[in-house]
Short mmCIF file of C-alpha atoms in Angstrom, two decimals:
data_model
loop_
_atom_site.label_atom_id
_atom_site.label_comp_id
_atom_site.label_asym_id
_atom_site.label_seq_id
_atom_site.Cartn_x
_atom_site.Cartn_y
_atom_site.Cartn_z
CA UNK A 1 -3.21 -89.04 -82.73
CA UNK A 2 -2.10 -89.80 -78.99
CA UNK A 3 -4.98 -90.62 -76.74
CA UNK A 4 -5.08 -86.67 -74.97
CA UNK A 5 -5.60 -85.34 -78.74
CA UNK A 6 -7.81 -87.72 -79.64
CA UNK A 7 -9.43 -86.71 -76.36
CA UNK A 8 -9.83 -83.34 -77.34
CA UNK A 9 -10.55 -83.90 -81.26
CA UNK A 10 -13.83 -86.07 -79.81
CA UNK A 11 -14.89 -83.05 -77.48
CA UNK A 12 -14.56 -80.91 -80.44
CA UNK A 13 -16.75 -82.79 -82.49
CA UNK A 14 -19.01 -83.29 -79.57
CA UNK A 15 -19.19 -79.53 -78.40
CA UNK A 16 -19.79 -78.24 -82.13
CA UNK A 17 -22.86 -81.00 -82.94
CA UNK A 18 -24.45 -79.88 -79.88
CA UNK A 19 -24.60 -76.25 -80.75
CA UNK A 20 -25.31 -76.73 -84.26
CA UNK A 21 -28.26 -78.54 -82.97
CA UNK A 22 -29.33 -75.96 -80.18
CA UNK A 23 -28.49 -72.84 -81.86
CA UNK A 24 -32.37 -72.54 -83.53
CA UNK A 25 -33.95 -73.18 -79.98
CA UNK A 26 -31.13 -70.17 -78.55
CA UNK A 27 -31.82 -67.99 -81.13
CA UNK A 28 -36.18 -68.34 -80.89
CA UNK A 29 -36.45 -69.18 -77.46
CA UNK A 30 -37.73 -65.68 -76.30
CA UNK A 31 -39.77 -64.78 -79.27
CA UNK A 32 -42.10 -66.23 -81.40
CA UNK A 33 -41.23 -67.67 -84.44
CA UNK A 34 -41.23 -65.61 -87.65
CA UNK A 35 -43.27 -66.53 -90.13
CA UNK A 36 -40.71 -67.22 -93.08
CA UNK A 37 -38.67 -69.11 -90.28
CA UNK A 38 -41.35 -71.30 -89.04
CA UNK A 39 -42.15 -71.76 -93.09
CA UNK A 40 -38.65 -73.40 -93.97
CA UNK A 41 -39.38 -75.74 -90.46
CA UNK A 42 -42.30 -76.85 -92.31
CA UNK A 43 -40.57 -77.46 -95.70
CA UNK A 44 -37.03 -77.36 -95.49
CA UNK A 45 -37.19 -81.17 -93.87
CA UNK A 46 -38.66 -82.92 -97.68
CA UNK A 47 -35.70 -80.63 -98.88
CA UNK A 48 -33.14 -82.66 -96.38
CA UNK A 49 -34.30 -85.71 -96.72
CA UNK A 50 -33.78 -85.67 -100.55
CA UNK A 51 -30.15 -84.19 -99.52
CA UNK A 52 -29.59 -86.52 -96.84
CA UNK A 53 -29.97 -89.34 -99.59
CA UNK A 54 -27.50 -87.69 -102.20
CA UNK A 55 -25.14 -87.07 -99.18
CA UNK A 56 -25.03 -91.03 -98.91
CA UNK A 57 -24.60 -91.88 -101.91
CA UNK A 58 -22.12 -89.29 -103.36
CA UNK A 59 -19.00 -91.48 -103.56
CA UNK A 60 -21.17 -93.72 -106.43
CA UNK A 61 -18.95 -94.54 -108.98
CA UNK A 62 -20.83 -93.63 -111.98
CA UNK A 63 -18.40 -92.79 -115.36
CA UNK A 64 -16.85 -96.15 -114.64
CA UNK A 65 -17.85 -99.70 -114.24
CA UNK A 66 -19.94 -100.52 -112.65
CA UNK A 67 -21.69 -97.41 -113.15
CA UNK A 68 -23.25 -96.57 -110.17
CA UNK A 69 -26.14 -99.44 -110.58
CA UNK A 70 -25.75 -101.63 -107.44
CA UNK A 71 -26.69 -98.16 -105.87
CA UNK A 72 -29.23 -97.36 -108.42
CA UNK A 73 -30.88 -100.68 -107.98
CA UNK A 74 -30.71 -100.62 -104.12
CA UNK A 75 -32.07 -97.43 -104.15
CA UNK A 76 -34.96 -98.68 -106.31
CA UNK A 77 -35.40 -102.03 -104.24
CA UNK A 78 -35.62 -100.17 -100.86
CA UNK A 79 -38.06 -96.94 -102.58
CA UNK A 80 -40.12 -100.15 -104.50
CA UNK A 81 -40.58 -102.53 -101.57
CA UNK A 82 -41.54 -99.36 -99.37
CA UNK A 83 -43.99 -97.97 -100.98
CA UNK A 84 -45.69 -101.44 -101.47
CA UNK A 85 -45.39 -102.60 -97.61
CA UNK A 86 -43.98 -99.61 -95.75
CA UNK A 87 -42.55 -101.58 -93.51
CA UNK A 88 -38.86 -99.60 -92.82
CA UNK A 89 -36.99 -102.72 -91.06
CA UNK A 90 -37.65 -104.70 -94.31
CA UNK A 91 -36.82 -102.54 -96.73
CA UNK A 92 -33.65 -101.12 -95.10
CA UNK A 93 -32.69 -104.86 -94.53
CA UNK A 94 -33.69 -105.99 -98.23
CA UNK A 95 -32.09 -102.97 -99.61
CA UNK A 96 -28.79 -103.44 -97.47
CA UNK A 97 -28.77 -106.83 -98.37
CA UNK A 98 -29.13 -106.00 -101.93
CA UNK A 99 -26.54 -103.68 -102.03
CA UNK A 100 -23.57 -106.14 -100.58
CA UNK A 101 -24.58 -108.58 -102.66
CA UNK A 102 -24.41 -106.39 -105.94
CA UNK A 103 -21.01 -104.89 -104.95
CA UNK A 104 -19.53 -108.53 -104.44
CA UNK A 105 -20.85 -109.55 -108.13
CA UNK A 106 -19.52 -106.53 -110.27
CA UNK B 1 -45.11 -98.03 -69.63
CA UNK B 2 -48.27 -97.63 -72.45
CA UNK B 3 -46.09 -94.83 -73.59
CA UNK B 4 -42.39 -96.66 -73.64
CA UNK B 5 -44.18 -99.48 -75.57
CA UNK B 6 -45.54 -96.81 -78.24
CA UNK B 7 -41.88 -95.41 -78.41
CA UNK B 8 -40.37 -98.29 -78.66
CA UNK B 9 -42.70 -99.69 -81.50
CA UNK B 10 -41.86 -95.85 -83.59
CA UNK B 11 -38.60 -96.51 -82.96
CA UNK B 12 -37.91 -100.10 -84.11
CA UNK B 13 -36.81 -99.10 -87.61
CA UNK B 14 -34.33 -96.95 -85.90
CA UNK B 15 -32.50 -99.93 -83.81
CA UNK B 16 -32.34 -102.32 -86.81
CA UNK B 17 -30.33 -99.65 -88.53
CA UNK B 18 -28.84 -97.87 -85.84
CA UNK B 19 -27.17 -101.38 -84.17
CA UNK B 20 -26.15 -102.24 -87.86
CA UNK B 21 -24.29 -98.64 -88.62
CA UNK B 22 -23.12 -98.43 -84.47
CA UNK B 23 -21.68 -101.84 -85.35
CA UNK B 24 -20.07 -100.70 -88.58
CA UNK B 25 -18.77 -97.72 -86.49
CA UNK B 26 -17.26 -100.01 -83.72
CA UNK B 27 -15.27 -102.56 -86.13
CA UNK B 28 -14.09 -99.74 -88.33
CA UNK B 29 -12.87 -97.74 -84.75
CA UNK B 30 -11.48 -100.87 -83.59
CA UNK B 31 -9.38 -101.54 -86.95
CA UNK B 32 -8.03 -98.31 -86.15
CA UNK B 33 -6.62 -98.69 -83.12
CA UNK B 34 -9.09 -97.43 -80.96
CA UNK B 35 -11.18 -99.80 -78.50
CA UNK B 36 -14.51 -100.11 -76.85
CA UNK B 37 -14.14 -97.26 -74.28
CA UNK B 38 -13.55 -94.60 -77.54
CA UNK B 39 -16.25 -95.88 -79.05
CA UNK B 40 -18.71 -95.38 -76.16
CA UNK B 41 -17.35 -92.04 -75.54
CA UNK B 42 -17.80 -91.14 -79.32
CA UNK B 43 -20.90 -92.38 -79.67
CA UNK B 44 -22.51 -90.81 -76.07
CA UNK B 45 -21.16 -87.54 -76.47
CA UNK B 46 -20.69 -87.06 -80.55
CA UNK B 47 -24.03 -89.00 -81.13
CA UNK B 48 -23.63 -88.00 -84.53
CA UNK B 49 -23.67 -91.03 -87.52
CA UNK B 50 -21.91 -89.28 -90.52
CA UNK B 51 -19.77 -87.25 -88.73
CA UNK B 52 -17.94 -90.43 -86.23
CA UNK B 53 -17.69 -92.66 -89.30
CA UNK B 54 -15.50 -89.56 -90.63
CA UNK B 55 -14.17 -88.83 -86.94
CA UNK B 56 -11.97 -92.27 -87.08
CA UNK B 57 -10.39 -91.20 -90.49
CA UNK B 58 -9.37 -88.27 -88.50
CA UNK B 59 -8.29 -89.77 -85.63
CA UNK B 60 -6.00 -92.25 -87.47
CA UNK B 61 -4.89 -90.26 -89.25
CA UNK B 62 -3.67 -87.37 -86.97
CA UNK B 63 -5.56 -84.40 -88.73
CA UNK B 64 -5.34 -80.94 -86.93
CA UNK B 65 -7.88 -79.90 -84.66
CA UNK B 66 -8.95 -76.96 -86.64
CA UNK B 67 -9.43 -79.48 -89.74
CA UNK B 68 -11.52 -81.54 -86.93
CA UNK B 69 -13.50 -78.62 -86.32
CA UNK B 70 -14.15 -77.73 -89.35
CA UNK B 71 -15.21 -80.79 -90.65
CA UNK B 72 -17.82 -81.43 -87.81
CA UNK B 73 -19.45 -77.76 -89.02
CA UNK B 74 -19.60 -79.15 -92.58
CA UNK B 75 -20.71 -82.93 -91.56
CA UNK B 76 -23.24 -81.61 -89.46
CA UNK B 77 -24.37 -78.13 -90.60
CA UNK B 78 -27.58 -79.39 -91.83
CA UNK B 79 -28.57 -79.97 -88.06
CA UNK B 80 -29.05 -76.18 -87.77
CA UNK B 81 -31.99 -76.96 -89.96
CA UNK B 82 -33.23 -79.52 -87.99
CA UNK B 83 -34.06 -78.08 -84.62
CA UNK B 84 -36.55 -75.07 -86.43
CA UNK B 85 -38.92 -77.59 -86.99
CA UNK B 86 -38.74 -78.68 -83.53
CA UNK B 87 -38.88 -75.28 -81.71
CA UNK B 88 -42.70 -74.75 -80.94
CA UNK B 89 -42.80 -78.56 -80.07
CA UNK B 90 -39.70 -78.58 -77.79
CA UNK B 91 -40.95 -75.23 -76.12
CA UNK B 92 -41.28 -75.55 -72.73
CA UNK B 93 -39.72 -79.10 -72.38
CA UNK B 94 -37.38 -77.60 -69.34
CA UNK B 95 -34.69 -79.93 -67.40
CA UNK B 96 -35.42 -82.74 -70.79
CA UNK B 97 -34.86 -79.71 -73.35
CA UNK B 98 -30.44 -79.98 -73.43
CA UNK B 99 -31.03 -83.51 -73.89
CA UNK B 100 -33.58 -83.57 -76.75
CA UNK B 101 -31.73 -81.17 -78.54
CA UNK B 102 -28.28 -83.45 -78.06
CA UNK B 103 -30.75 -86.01 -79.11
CA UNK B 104 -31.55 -84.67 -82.44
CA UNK B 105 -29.80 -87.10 -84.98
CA UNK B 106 -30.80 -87.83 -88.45
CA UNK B 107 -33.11 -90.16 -87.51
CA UNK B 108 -34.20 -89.42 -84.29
CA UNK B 109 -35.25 -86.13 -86.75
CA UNK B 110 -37.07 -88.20 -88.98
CA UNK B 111 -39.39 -89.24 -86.35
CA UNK B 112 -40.31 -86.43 -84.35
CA UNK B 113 -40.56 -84.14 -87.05
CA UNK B 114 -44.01 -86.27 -87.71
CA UNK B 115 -45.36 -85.23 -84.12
CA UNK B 116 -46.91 -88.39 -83.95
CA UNK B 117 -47.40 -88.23 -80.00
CA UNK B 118 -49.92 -90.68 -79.23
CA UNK B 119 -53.31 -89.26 -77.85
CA UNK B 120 -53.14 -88.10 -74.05
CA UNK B 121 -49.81 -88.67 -73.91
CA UNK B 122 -46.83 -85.37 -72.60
CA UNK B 123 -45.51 -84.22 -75.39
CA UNK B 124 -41.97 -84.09 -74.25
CA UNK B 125 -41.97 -87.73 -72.44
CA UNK B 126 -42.60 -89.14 -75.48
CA UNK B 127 -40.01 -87.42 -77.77
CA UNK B 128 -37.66 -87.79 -74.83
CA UNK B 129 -38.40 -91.59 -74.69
CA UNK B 130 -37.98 -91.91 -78.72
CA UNK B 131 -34.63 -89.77 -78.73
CA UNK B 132 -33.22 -91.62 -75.83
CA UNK B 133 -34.24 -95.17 -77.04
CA UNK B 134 -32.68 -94.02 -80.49
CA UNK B 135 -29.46 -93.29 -78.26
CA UNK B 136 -29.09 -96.58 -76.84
CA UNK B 137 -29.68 -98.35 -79.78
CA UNK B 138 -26.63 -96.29 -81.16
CA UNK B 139 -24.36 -96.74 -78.39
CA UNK B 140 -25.29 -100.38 -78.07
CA UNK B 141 -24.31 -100.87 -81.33
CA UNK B 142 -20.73 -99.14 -81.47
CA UNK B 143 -20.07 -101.47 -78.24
CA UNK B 144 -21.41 -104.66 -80.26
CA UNK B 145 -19.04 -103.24 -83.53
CA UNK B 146 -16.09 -103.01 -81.17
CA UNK B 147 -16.28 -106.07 -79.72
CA UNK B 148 -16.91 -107.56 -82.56
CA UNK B 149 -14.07 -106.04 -84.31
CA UNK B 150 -11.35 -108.12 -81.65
CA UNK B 151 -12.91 -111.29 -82.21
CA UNK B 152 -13.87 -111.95 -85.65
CA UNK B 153 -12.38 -110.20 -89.19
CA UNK B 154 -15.47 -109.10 -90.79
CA UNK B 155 -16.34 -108.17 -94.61
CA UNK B 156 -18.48 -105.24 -93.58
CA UNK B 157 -18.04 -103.92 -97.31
CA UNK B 158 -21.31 -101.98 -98.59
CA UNK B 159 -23.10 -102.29 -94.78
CA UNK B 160 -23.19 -98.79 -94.84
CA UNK B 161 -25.96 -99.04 -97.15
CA UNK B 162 -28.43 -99.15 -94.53
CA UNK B 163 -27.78 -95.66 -93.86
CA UNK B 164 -29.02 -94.49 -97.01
CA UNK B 165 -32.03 -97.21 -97.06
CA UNK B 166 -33.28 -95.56 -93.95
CA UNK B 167 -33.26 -91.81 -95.57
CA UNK B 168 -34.56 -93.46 -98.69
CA UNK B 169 -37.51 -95.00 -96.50
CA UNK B 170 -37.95 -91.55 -94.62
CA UNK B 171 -38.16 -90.04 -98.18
CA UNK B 172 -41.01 -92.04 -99.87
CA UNK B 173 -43.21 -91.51 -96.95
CA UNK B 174 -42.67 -88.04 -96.73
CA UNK B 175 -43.27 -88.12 -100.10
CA UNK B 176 -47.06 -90.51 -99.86
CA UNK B 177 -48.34 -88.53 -96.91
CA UNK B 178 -47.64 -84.88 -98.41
CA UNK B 179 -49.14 -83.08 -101.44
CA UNK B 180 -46.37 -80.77 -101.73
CA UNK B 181 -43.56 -82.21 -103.50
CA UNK B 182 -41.83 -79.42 -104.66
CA UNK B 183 -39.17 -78.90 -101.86
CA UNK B 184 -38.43 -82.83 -102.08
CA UNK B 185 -37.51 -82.32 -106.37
CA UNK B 186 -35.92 -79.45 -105.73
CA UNK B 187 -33.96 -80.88 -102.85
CA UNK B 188 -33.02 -83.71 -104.98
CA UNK B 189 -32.26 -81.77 -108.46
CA UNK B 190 -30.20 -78.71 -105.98
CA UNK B 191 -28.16 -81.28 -103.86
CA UNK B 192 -27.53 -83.17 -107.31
CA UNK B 193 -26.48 -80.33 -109.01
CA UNK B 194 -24.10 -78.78 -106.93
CA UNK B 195 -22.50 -82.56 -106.61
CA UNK B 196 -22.16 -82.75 -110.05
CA UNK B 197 -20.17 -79.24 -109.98
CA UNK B 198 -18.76 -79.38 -106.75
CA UNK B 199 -17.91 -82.57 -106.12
CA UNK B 200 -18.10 -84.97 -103.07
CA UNK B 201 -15.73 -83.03 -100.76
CA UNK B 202 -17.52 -79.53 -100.92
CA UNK B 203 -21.45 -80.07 -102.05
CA UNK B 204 -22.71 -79.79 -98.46
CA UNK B 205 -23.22 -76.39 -97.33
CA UNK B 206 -23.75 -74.77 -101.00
CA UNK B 207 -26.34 -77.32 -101.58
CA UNK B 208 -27.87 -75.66 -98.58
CA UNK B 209 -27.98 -72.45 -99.29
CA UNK B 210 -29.16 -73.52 -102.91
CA UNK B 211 -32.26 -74.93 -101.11
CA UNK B 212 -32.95 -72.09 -98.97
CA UNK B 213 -32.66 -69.71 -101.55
CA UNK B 214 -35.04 -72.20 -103.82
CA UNK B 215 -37.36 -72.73 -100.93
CA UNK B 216 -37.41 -68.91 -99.78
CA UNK B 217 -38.62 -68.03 -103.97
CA UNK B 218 -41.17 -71.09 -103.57
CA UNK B 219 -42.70 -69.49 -100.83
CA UNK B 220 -45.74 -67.56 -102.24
CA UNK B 221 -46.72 -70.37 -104.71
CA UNK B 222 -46.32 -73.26 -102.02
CA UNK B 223 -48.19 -71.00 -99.26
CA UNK B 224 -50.78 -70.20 -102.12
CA UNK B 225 -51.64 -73.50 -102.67
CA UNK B 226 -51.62 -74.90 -98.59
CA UNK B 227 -54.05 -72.12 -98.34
CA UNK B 228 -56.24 -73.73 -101.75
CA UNK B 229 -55.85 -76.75 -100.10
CA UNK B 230 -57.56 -75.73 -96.80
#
């Protein structure tokens, strides 16, 4: 792309984040929130967060070698070492580390 | 300045992965042509991870601006989802409210959505201070990534990892503090399932609606219980 596309393309993208993110507060800001709405708010975020992770890791490659376990094991290093010290710098930088070692051995 | 130290301390885990991914996002924008002033812009106007590491791919590679738009609706659609959980809390936030809600990133999500606003403290200062710090951290990084990128060739492969250790982290504390864990399997087995049939390219937005629809049946049975629970 020349730089006045690319110019656009990035206001694009920039424009349709920001009302994907405001469009809840446009739509409720008068009333009060329904009760089924303010329901999924409560819930839908466990929901997302289990997407969120499947969302990362959905290039794995998993019917070939080396079948998806540097990402499995990462996964399992960062869940492990989190649930033992809950500290999220370490286990994001353990797990990271983890990974790009694994992918530079298979 | 009690405050900006509490924010700051919430939001550590978010600059240790945000200046790692905003660097990944600077080299791989700089390998493609495009230097540090793109990269700010992207970063202080998109301000959105998934969707800017995808953004270069379309900028190199001179994709229409319809394809642009649509791909920023699929990227990010799951942001619709993220501001009802934030609409009593945000009520009322006035001249700050534009900016949280431009604010709301993954992660930035992940941390107000706990409404962990220290005792005494305004509500909106503090989620103000934790999505703005989360900001900088962001653009900081993508101007460290694209400097970076011009002086030294980097093997960044599998540094995108961090991204999904921080939703992984996110996930098992959800998952410790809360009871419930129905909407986290089914989020998992829905978002899984639809991968499996769908494939990489399209999963997003049925996966979705699979978990709305699964949510909206677990309603009565998940309300039941809160209410056993009380």
């Amino acid at each position: 792309m020349n730089s006045q596309m690319s110019i656009i393309a990035i206001a694009i993208m920039a424009v349709i984040t920001f009302l994907l993110r405001g469009l809840p507060f446009i739509i409720f800001r008068e009333k009060k929130v329904p009760a089924y709405v303010a329901y999924l708010g409560k819930y839908l975020p466990f929901s997302m967060m289990a997407m969120l992770v499947v969302y990362c890791l959905k290039s794995t490659t998993v019917m070939a070698k080396p079948y998806g376990l540097p990402e499995l094991i990462s996964v399992l290093v960062v869940a492990g070492l989190h649930i033992w010290k809950k500290n999220t710098v370490l286990s994001v930088i353990a797990g990271t580390a983890c990974y790009m070692l694994l992918i530079r051995i298979w | 300045m009690k405050l900006f130290r509490y924010a700051l301390k919430k939001t550590l885990p978010v600059m240790a992965g945000y200046i790692v991914l905003g660097t990944g996002f600077g080299l791989l924008l700089r390998v493609n042509g495009y230097g540090l002033l793109w990269a700010l812009a992207m970063s202080v106007f998109i301000y959105a991870g998934a969707l800017q590491y995808v953004g270069v791919s379309l900028l190199a590679s001179g994709a229409s601006l319809v394809s642009v738009a649509l791909t920023a609706l699929m990227v990010n659609a799951r942001h619709l989802f993220y501001g009802i959980s934030m609409i009593e809390e945000y009520k009322g936030a006035g001249v700050k409210k534009p900016y949280l809600i431009h604010g709301l990133s993954d992660e930035t999500y992940s941390l107000v959505v706990t409404k962990d606003v220290p005792e005494g403290a305004k509500p909106h200062t503090y989620y103000f201070l934790v999505s703005f710090l989360d900001q900088c951290y962001w653009v900081l990084g993508s101007a460290i990534g694209s400097l970076l990128g011009s002086v030294i060739p980097f093997d960044m492969k599998g540094l995108d990892f961090s991204m999904t250790a921080l939703f992984v982290t996110v996930f098992v504390e959800q998952w410790m503090k809360n009871k419930e864990h129905r909407p986290a399997i089914f989020g998992l087995l829905g978002s899984l399932i639809c991968l499996l049939i769908l494939g990489a390219d399209k999963f997003v937005v049925p996966s979705m609606m699979v978990i709305i629809v699964i949510l909206s049946i677990l309603r009565r049975p998940i309300e039941r219980k809160e209410k056993e629970h009380e």
